[in-house]
mmCIF file with all atom_site columns, C-alpha atoms in Angstrom:
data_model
loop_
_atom_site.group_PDB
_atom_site.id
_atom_site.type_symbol
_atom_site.label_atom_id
_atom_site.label_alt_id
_atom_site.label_comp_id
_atom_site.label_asym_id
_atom_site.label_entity_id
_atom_site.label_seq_id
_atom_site.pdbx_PDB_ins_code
_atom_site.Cartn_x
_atom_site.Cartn_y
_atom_site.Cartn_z
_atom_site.occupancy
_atom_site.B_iso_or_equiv
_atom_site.pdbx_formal_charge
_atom_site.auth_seq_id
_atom_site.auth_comp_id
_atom_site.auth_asym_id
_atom_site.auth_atom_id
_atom_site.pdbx_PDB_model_num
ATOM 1   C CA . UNK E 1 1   ? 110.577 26.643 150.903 1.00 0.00 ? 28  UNK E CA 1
ATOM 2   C CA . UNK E 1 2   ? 112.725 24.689 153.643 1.00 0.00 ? 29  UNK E CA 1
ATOM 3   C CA . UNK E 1 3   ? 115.510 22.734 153.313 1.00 0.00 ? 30  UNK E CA 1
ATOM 4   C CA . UNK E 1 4   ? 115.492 19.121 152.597 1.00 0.00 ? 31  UNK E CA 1
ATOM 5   C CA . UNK E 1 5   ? 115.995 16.463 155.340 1.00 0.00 ? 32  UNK E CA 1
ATOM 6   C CA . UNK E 1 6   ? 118.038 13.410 155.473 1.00 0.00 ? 33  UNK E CA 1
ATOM 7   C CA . UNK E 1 7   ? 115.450 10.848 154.271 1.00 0.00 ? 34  UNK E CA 1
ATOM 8   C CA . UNK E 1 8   ? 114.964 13.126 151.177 1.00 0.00 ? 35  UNK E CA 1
ATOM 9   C CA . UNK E 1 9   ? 118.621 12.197 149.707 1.00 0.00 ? 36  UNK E CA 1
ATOM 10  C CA . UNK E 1 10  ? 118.900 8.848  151.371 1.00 0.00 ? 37  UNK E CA 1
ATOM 11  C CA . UNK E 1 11  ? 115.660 8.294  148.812 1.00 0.00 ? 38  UNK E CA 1
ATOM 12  C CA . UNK E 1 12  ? 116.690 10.826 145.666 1.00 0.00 ? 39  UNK E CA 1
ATOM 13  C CA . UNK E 1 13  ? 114.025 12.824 145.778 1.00 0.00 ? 40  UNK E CA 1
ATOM 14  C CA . UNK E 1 14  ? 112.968 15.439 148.128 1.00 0.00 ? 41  UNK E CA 1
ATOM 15  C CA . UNK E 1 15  ? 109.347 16.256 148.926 1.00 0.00 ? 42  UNK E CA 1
ATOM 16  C CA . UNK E 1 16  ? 107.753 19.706 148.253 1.00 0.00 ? 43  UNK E CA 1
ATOM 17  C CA . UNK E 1 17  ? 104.264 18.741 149.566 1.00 0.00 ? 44  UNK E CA 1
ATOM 18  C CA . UNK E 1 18  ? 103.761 21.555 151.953 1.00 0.00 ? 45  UNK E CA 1
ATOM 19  C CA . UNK E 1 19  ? 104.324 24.178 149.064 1.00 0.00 ? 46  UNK E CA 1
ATOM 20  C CA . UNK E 1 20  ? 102.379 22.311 146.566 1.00 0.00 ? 47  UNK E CA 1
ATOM 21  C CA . UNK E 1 21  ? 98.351  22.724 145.575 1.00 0.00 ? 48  UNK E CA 1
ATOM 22  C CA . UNK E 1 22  ? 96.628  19.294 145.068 1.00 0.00 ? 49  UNK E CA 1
ATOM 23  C CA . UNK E 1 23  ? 96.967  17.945 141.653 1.00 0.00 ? 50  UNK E CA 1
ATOM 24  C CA . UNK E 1 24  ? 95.521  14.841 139.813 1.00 0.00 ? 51  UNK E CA 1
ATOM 25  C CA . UNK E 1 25  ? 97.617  12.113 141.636 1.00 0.00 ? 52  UNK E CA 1
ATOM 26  C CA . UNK E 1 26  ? 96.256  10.421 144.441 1.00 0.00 ? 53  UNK E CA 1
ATOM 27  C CA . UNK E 1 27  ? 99.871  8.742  145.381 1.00 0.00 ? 54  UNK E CA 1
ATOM 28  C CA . UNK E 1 28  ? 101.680 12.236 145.815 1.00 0.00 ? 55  UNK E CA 1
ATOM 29  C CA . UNK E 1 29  ? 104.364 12.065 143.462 1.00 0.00 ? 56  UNK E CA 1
ATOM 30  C CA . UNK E 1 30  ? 103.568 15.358 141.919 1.00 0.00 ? 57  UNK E CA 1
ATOM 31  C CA . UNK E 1 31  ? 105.297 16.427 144.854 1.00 0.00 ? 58  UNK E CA 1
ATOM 32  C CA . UNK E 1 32  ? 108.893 15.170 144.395 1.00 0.00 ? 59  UNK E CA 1
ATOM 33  C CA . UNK E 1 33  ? 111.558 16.369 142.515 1.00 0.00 ? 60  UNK E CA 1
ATOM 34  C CA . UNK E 1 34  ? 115.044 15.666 142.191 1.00 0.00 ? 61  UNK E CA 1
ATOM 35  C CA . UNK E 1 35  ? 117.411 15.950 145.108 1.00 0.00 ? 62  UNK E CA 1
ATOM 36  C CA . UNK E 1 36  ? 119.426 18.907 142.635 1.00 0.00 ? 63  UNK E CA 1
ATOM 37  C CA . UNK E 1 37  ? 116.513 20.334 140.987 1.00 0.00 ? 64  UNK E CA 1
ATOM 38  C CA . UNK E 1 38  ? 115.336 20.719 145.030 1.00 0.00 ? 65  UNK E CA 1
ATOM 39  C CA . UNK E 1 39  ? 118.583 22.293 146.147 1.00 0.00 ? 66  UNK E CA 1
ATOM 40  C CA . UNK E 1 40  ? 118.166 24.669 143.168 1.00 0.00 ? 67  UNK E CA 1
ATOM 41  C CA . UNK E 1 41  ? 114.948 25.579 144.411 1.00 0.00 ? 68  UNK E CA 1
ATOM 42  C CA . UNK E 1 42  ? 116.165 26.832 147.563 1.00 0.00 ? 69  UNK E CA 1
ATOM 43  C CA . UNK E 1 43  ? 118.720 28.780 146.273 1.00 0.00 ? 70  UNK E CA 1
ATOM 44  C CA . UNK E 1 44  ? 116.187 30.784 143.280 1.00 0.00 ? 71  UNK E CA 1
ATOM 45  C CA . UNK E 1 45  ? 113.821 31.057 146.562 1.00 0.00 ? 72  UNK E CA 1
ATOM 46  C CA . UNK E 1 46  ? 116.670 33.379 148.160 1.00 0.00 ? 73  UNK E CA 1
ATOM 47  C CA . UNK E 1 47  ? 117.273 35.110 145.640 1.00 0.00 ? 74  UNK E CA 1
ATOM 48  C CA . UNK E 1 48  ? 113.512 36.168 145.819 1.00 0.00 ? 75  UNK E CA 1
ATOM 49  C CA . UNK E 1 49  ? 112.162 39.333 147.938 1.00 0.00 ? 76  UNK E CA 1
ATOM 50  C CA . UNK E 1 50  ? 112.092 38.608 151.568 1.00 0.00 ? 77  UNK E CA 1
ATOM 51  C CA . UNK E 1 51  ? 108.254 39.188 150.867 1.00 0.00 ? 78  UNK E CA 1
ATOM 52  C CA . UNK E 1 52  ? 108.130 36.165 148.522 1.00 0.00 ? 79  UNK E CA 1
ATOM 53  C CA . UNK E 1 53  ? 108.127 32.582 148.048 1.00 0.00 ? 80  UNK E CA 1
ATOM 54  C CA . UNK E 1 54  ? 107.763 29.934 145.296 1.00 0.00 ? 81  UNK E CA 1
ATOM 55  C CA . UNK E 1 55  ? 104.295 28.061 145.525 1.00 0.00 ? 82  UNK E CA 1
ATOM 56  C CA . UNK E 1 56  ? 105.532 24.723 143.694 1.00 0.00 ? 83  UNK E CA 1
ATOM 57  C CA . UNK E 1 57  ? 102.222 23.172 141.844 1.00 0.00 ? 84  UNK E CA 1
ATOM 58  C CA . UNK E 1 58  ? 103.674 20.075 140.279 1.00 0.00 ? 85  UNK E CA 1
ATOM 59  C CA . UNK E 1 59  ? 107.049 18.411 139.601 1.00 0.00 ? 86  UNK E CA 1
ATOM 60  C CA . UNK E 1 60  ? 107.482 14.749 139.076 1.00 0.00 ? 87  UNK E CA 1
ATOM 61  C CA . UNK E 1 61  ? 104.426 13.051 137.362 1.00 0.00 ? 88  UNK E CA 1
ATOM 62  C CA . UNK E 1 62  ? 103.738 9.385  136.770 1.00 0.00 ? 89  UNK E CA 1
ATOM 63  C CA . UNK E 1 63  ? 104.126 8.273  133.439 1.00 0.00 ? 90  UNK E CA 1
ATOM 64  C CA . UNK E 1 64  ? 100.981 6.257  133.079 1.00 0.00 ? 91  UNK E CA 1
ATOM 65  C CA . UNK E 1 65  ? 99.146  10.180 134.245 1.00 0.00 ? 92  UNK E CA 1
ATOM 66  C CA . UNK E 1 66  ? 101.312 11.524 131.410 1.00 0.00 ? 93  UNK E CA 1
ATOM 67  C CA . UNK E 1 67  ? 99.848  8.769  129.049 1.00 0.00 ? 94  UNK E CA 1
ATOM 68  C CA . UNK E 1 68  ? 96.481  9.448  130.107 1.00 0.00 ? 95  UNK E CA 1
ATOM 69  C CA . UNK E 1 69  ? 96.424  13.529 129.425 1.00 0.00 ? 96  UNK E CA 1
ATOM 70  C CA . UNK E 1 70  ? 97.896  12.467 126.142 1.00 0.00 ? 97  UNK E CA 1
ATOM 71  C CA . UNK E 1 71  ? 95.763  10.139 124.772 1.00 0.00 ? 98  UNK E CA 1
ATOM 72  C CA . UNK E 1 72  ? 93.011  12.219 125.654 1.00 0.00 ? 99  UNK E CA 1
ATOM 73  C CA . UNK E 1 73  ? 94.731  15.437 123.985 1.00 0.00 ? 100 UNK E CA 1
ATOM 74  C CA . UNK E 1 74  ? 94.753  13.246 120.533 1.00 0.00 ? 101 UNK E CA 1
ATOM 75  C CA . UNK E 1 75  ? 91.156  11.848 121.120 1.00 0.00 ? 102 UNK E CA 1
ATOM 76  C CA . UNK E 1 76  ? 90.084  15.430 121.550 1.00 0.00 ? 103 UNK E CA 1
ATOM 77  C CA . UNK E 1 77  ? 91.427  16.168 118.489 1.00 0.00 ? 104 UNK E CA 1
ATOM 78  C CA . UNK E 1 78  ? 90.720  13.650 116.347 1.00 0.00 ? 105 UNK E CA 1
ATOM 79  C CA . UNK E 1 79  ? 87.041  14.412 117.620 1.00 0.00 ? 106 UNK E CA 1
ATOM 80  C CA . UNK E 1 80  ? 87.347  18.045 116.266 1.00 0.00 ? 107 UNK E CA 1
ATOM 81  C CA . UNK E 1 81  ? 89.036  17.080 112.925 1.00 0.00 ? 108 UNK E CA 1
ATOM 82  C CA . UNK E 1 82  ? 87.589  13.330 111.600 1.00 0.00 ? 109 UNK E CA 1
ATOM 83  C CA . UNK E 1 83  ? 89.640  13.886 108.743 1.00 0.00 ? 110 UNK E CA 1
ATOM 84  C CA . UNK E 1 84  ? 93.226  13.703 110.446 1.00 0.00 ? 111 UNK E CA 1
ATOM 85  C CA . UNK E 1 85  ? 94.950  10.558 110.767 1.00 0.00 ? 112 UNK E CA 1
ATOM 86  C CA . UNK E 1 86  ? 96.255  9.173  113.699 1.00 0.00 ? 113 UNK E CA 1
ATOM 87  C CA . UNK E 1 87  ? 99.694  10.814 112.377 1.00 0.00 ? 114 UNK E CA 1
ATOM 88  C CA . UNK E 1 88  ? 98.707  14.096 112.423 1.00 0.00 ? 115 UNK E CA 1
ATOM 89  C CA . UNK E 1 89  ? 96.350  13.921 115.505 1.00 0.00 ? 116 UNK E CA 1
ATOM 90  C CA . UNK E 1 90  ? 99.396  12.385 117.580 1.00 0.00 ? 117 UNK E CA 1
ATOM 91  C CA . UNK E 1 91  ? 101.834 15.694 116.137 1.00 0.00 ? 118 UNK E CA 1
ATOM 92  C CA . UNK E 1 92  ? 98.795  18.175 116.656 1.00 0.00 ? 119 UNK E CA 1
ATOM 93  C CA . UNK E 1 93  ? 98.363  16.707 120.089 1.00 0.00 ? 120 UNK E CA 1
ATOM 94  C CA . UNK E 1 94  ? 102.389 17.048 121.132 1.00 0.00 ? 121 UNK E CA 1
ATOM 95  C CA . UNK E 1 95  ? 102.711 20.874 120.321 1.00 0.00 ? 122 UNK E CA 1
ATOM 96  C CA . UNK E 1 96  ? 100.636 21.049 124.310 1.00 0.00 ? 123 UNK E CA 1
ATOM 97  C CA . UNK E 1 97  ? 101.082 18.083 125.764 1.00 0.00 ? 124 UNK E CA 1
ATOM 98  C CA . UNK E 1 98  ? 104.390 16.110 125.556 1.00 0.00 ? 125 UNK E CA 1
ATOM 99  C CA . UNK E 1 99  ? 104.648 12.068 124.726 1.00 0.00 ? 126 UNK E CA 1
ATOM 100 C CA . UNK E 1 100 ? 105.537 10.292 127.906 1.00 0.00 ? 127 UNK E CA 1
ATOM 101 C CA . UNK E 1 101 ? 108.680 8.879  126.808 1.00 0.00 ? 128 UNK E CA 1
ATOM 102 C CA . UNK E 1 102 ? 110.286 12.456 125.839 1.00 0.00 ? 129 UNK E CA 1
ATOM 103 C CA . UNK E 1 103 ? 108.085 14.604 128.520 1.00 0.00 ? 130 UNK E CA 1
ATOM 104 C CA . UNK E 1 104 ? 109.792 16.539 131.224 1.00 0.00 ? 131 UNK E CA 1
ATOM 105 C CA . UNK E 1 105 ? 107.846 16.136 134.419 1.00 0.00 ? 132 UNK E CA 1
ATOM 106 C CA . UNK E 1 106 ? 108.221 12.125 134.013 1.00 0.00 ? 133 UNK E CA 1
ATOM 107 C CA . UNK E 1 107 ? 111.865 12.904 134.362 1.00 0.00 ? 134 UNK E CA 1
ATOM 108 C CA . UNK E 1 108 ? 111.440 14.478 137.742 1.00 0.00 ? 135 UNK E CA 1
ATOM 109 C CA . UNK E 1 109 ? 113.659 17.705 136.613 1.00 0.00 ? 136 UNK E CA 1
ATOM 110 C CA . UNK E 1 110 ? 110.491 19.900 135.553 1.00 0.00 ? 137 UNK E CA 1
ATOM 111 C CA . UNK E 1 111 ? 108.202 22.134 137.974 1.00 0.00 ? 138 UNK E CA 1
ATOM 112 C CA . UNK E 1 112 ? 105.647 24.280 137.441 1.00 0.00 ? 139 UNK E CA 1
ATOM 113 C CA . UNK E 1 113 ? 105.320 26.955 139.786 1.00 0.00 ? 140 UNK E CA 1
ATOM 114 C CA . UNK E 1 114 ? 104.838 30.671 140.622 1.00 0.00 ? 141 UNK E CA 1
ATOM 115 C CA . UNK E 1 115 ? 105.484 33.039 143.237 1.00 0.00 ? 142 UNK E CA 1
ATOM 116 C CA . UNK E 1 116 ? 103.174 34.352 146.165 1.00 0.00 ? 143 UNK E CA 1
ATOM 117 C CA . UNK E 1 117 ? 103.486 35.729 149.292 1.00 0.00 ? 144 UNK E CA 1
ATOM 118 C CA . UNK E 1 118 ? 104.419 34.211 152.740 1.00 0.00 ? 145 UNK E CA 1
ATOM 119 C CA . UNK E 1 119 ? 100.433 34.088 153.356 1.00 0.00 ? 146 UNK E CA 1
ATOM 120 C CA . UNK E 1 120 ? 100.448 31.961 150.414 1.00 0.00 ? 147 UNK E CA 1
ATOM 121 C CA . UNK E 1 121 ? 98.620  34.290 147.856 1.00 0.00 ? 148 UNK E CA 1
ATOM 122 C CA . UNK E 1 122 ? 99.478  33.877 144.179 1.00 0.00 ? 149 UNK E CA 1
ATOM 123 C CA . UNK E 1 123 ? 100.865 37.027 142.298 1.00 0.00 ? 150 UNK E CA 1
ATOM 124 C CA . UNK E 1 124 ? 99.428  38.475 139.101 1.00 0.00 ? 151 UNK E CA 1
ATOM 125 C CA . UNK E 1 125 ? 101.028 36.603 136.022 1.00 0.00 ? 152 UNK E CA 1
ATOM 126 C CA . UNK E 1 126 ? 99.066  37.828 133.213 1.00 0.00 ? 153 UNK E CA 1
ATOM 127 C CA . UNK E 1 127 ? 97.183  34.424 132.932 1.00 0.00 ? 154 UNK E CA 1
ATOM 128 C CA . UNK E 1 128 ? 96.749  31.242 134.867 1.00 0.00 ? 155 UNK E CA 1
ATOM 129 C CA . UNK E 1 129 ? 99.181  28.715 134.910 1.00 0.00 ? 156 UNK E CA 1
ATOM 130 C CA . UNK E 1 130 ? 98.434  25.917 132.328 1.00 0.00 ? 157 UNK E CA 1
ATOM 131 C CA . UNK E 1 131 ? 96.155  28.324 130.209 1.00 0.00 ? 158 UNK E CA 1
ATOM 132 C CA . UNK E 1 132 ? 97.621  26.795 126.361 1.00 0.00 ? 159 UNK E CA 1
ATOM 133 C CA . UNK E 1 133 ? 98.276  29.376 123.803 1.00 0.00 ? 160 UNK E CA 1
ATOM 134 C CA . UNK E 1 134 ? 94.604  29.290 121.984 1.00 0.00 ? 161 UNK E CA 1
ATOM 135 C CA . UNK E 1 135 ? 93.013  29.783 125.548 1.00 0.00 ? 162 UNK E CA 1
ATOM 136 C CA . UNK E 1 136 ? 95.147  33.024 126.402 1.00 0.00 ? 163 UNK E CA 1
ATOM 137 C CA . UNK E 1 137 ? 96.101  33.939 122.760 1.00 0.00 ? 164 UNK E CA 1
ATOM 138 C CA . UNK E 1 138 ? 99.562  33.508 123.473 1.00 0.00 ? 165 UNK E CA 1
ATOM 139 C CA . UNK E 1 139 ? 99.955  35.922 126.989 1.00 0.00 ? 166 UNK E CA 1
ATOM 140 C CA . UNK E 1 140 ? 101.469 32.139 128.336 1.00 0.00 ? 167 UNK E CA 1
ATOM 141 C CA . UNK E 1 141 ? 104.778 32.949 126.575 1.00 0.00 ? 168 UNK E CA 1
ATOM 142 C CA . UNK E 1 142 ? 107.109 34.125 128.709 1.00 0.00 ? 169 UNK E CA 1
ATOM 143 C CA . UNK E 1 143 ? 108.005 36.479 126.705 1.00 0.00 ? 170 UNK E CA 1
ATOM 144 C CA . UNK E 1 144 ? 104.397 38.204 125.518 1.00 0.00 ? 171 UNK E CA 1
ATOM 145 C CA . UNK E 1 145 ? 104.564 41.597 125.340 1.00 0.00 ? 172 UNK E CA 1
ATOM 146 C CA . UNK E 1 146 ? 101.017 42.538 126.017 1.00 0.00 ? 173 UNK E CA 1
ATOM 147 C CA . UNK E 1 147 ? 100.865 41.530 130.031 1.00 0.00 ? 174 UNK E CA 1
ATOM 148 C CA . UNK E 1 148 ? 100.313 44.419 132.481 1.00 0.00 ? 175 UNK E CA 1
ATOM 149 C CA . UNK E 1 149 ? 103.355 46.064 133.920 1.00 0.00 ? 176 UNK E CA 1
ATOM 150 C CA . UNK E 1 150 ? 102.476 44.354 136.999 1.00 0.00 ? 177 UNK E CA 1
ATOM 151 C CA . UNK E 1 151 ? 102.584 41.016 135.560 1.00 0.00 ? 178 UNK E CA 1
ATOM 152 C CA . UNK E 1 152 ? 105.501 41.424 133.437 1.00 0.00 ? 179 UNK E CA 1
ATOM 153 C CA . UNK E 1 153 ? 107.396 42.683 136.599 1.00 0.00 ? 180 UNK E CA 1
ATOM 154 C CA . UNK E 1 154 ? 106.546 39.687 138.221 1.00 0.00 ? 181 UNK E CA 1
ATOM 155 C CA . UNK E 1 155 ? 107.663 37.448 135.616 1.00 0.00 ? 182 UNK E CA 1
ATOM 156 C CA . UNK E 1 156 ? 110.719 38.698 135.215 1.00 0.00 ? 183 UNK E CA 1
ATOM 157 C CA . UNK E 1 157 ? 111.620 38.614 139.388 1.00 0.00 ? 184 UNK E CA 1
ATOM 158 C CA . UNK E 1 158 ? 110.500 34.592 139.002 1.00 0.00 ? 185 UNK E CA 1
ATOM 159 C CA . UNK E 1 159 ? 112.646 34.424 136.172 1.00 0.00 ? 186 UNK E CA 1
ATOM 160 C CA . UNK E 1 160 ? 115.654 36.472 136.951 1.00 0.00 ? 187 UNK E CA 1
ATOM 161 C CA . UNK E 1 161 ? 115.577 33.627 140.236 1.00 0.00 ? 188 UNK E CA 1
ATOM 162 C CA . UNK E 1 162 ? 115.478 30.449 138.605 1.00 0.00 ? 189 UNK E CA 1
ATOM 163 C CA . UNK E 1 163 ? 117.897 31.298 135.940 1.00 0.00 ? 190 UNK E CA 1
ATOM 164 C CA . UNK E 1 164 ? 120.445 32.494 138.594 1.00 0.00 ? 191 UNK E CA 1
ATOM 165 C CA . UNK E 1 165 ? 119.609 28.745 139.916 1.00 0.00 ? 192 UNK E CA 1
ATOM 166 C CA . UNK E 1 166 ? 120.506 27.209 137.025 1.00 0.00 ? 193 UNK E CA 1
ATOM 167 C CA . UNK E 1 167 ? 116.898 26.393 135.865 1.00 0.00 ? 194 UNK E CA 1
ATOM 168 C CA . UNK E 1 168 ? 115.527 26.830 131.956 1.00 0.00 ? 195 UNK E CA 1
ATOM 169 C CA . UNK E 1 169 ? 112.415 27.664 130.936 1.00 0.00 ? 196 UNK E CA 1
ATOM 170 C CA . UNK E 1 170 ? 110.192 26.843 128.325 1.00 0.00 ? 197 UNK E CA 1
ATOM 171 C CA . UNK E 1 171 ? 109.127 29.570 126.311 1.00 0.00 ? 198 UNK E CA 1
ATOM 172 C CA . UNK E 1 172 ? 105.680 28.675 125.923 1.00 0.00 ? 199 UNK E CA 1
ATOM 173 C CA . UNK E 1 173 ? 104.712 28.378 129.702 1.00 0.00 ? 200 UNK E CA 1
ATOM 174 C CA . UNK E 1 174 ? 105.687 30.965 131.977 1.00 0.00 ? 201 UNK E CA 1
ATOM 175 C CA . UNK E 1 175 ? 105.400 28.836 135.570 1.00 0.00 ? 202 UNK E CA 1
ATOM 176 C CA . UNK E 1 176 ? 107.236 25.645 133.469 1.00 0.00 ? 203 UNK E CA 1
ATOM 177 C CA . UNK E 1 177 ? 110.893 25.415 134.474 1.00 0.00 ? 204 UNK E CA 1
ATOM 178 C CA . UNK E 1 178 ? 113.491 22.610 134.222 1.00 0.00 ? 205 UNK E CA 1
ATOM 179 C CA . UNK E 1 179 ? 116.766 21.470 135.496 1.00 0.00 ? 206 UNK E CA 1
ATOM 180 C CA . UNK E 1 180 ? 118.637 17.826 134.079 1.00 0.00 ? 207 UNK E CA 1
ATOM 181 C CA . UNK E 1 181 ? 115.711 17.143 131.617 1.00 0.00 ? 208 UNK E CA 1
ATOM 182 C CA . UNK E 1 182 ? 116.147 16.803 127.715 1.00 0.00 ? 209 UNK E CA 1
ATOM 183 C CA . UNK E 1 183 ? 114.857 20.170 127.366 1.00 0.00 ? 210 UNK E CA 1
ATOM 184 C CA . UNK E 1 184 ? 117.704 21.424 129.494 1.00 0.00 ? 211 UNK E CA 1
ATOM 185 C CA . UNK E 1 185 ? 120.130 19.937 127.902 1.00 0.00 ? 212 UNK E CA 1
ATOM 186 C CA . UNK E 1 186 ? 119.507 21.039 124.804 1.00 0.00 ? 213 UNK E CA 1
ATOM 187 C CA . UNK E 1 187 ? 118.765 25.095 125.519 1.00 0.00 ? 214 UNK E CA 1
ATOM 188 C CA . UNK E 1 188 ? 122.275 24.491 127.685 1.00 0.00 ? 215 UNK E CA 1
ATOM 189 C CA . UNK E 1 189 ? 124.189 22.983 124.990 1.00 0.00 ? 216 UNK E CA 1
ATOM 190 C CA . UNK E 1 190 ? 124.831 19.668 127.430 1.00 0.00 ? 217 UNK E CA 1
ATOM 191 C CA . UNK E 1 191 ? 126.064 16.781 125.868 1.00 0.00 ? 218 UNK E CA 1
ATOM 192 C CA . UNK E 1 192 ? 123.134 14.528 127.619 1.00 0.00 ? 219 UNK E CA 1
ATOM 193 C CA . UNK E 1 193 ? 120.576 15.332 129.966 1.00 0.00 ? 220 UNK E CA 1
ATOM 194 C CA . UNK E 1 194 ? 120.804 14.519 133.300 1.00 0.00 ? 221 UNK E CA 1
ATOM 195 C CA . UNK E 1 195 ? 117.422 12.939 133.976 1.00 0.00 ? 222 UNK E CA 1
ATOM 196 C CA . UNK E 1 196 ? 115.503 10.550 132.058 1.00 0.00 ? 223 UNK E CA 1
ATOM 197 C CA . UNK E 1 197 ? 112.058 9.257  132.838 1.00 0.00 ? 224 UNK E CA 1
ATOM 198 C CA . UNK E 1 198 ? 111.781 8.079  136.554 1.00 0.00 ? 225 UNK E CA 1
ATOM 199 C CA . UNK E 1 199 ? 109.379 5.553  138.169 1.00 0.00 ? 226 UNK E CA 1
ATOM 200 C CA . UNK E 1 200 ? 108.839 7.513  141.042 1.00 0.00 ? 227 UNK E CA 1
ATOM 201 C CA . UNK E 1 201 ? 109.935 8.799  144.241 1.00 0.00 ? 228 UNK E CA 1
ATOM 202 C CA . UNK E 1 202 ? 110.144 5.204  145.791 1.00 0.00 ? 229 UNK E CA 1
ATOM 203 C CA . UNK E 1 203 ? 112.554 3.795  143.208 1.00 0.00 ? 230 UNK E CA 1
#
């Protein structure tokens, strides 16, 4: 990961396109984050083995994409239990997929990434990034004691990084990490969080 340029802080957001795998966004913004969660980046990537880098997949995304993986999480289960109301559909839905107004990557201080090697190939994790707790019964947490050795040793050099950058991670998601969000501030025991929602890379 290279350092930022000049435009990046004139604008407040600094581009990790070149690390990042294509995501659902045609206007790119999956590939900003802010300026500080950027630097922090940098400074967990040394802190890596020379032999290593950190593959960013996503950081800011558009609230209105937010919205949409949302209201589709509810729909979905609403479909699979007709006899939930809207209430409980809408709680069910946000133990996986965050509300737009309170979720982190809409704040621009969330990535979700992993580390591979210069050639760009991922390491072993234990499961792929995004699998949800049903779909990897529960090797996604962090934490989850029945990884290989090889995937717990990699966790724990990704992890031992970001920390030492400053970054939090949510315990649930292995590749999710966060500087400035609400989610930060509240593992950190800061008074407010940093970042709220953001329009964009542009604004």
């Amino acid at each position: 990961m290279a350092g930022r340029s000049a435009a990046d802080r004139a604008r407040g957001a600094a581009d990790v396109h070149r690390l990042a795998a294509p995501r659902a966004d045609d206007e790119g913004a999956f590939a900003h984050v802010r300026l500080s969660v950027a630097d922090r980046l940098i400074a967990a990537q040394t802190r890596l083995p020379r032999r290593l880098r950190l593959l960013v997949v996503e950081g800011f995304r558009l609230a209105a994409l937010q919205q949409h993986y949302f209201t589709e999480s509810v729909a979905a289960h609403q479909a699979a239990h007709p006899g939930w109301d809207e209430r409980r559909a809408h709680v069910e839905a946000s133990r996986y997929v965050s509300p737009p107004e309170v979720a982190p990557h809409v704040s621009g201080g969330a990535v979700d990434l992993t580390p591979c090697t210069v050639s760009g190939t991922e390491l072993p994790m234990g499961t792929q990034m995004n699998a949800t707790p049903p779909e990897s019964d529960e090797a996604c947490y962090t934490a989850f004691p029945g990884i290989s050795a090889e995937a717990r040793h990699n966790r724990d050099i990704l992890g031992t990084a970001l920390v030492s950058a400053g970054f939090v991670n949510h315990p649930t998601e292995w590749w999710h990490w966060s500087y400035g969000d609400r989610y930060w501030a509240f593992i950190t025991g800061s008074r407010f969080a940093r970042y709220g929602m953001s329009h964009g890379p542009a604004h």
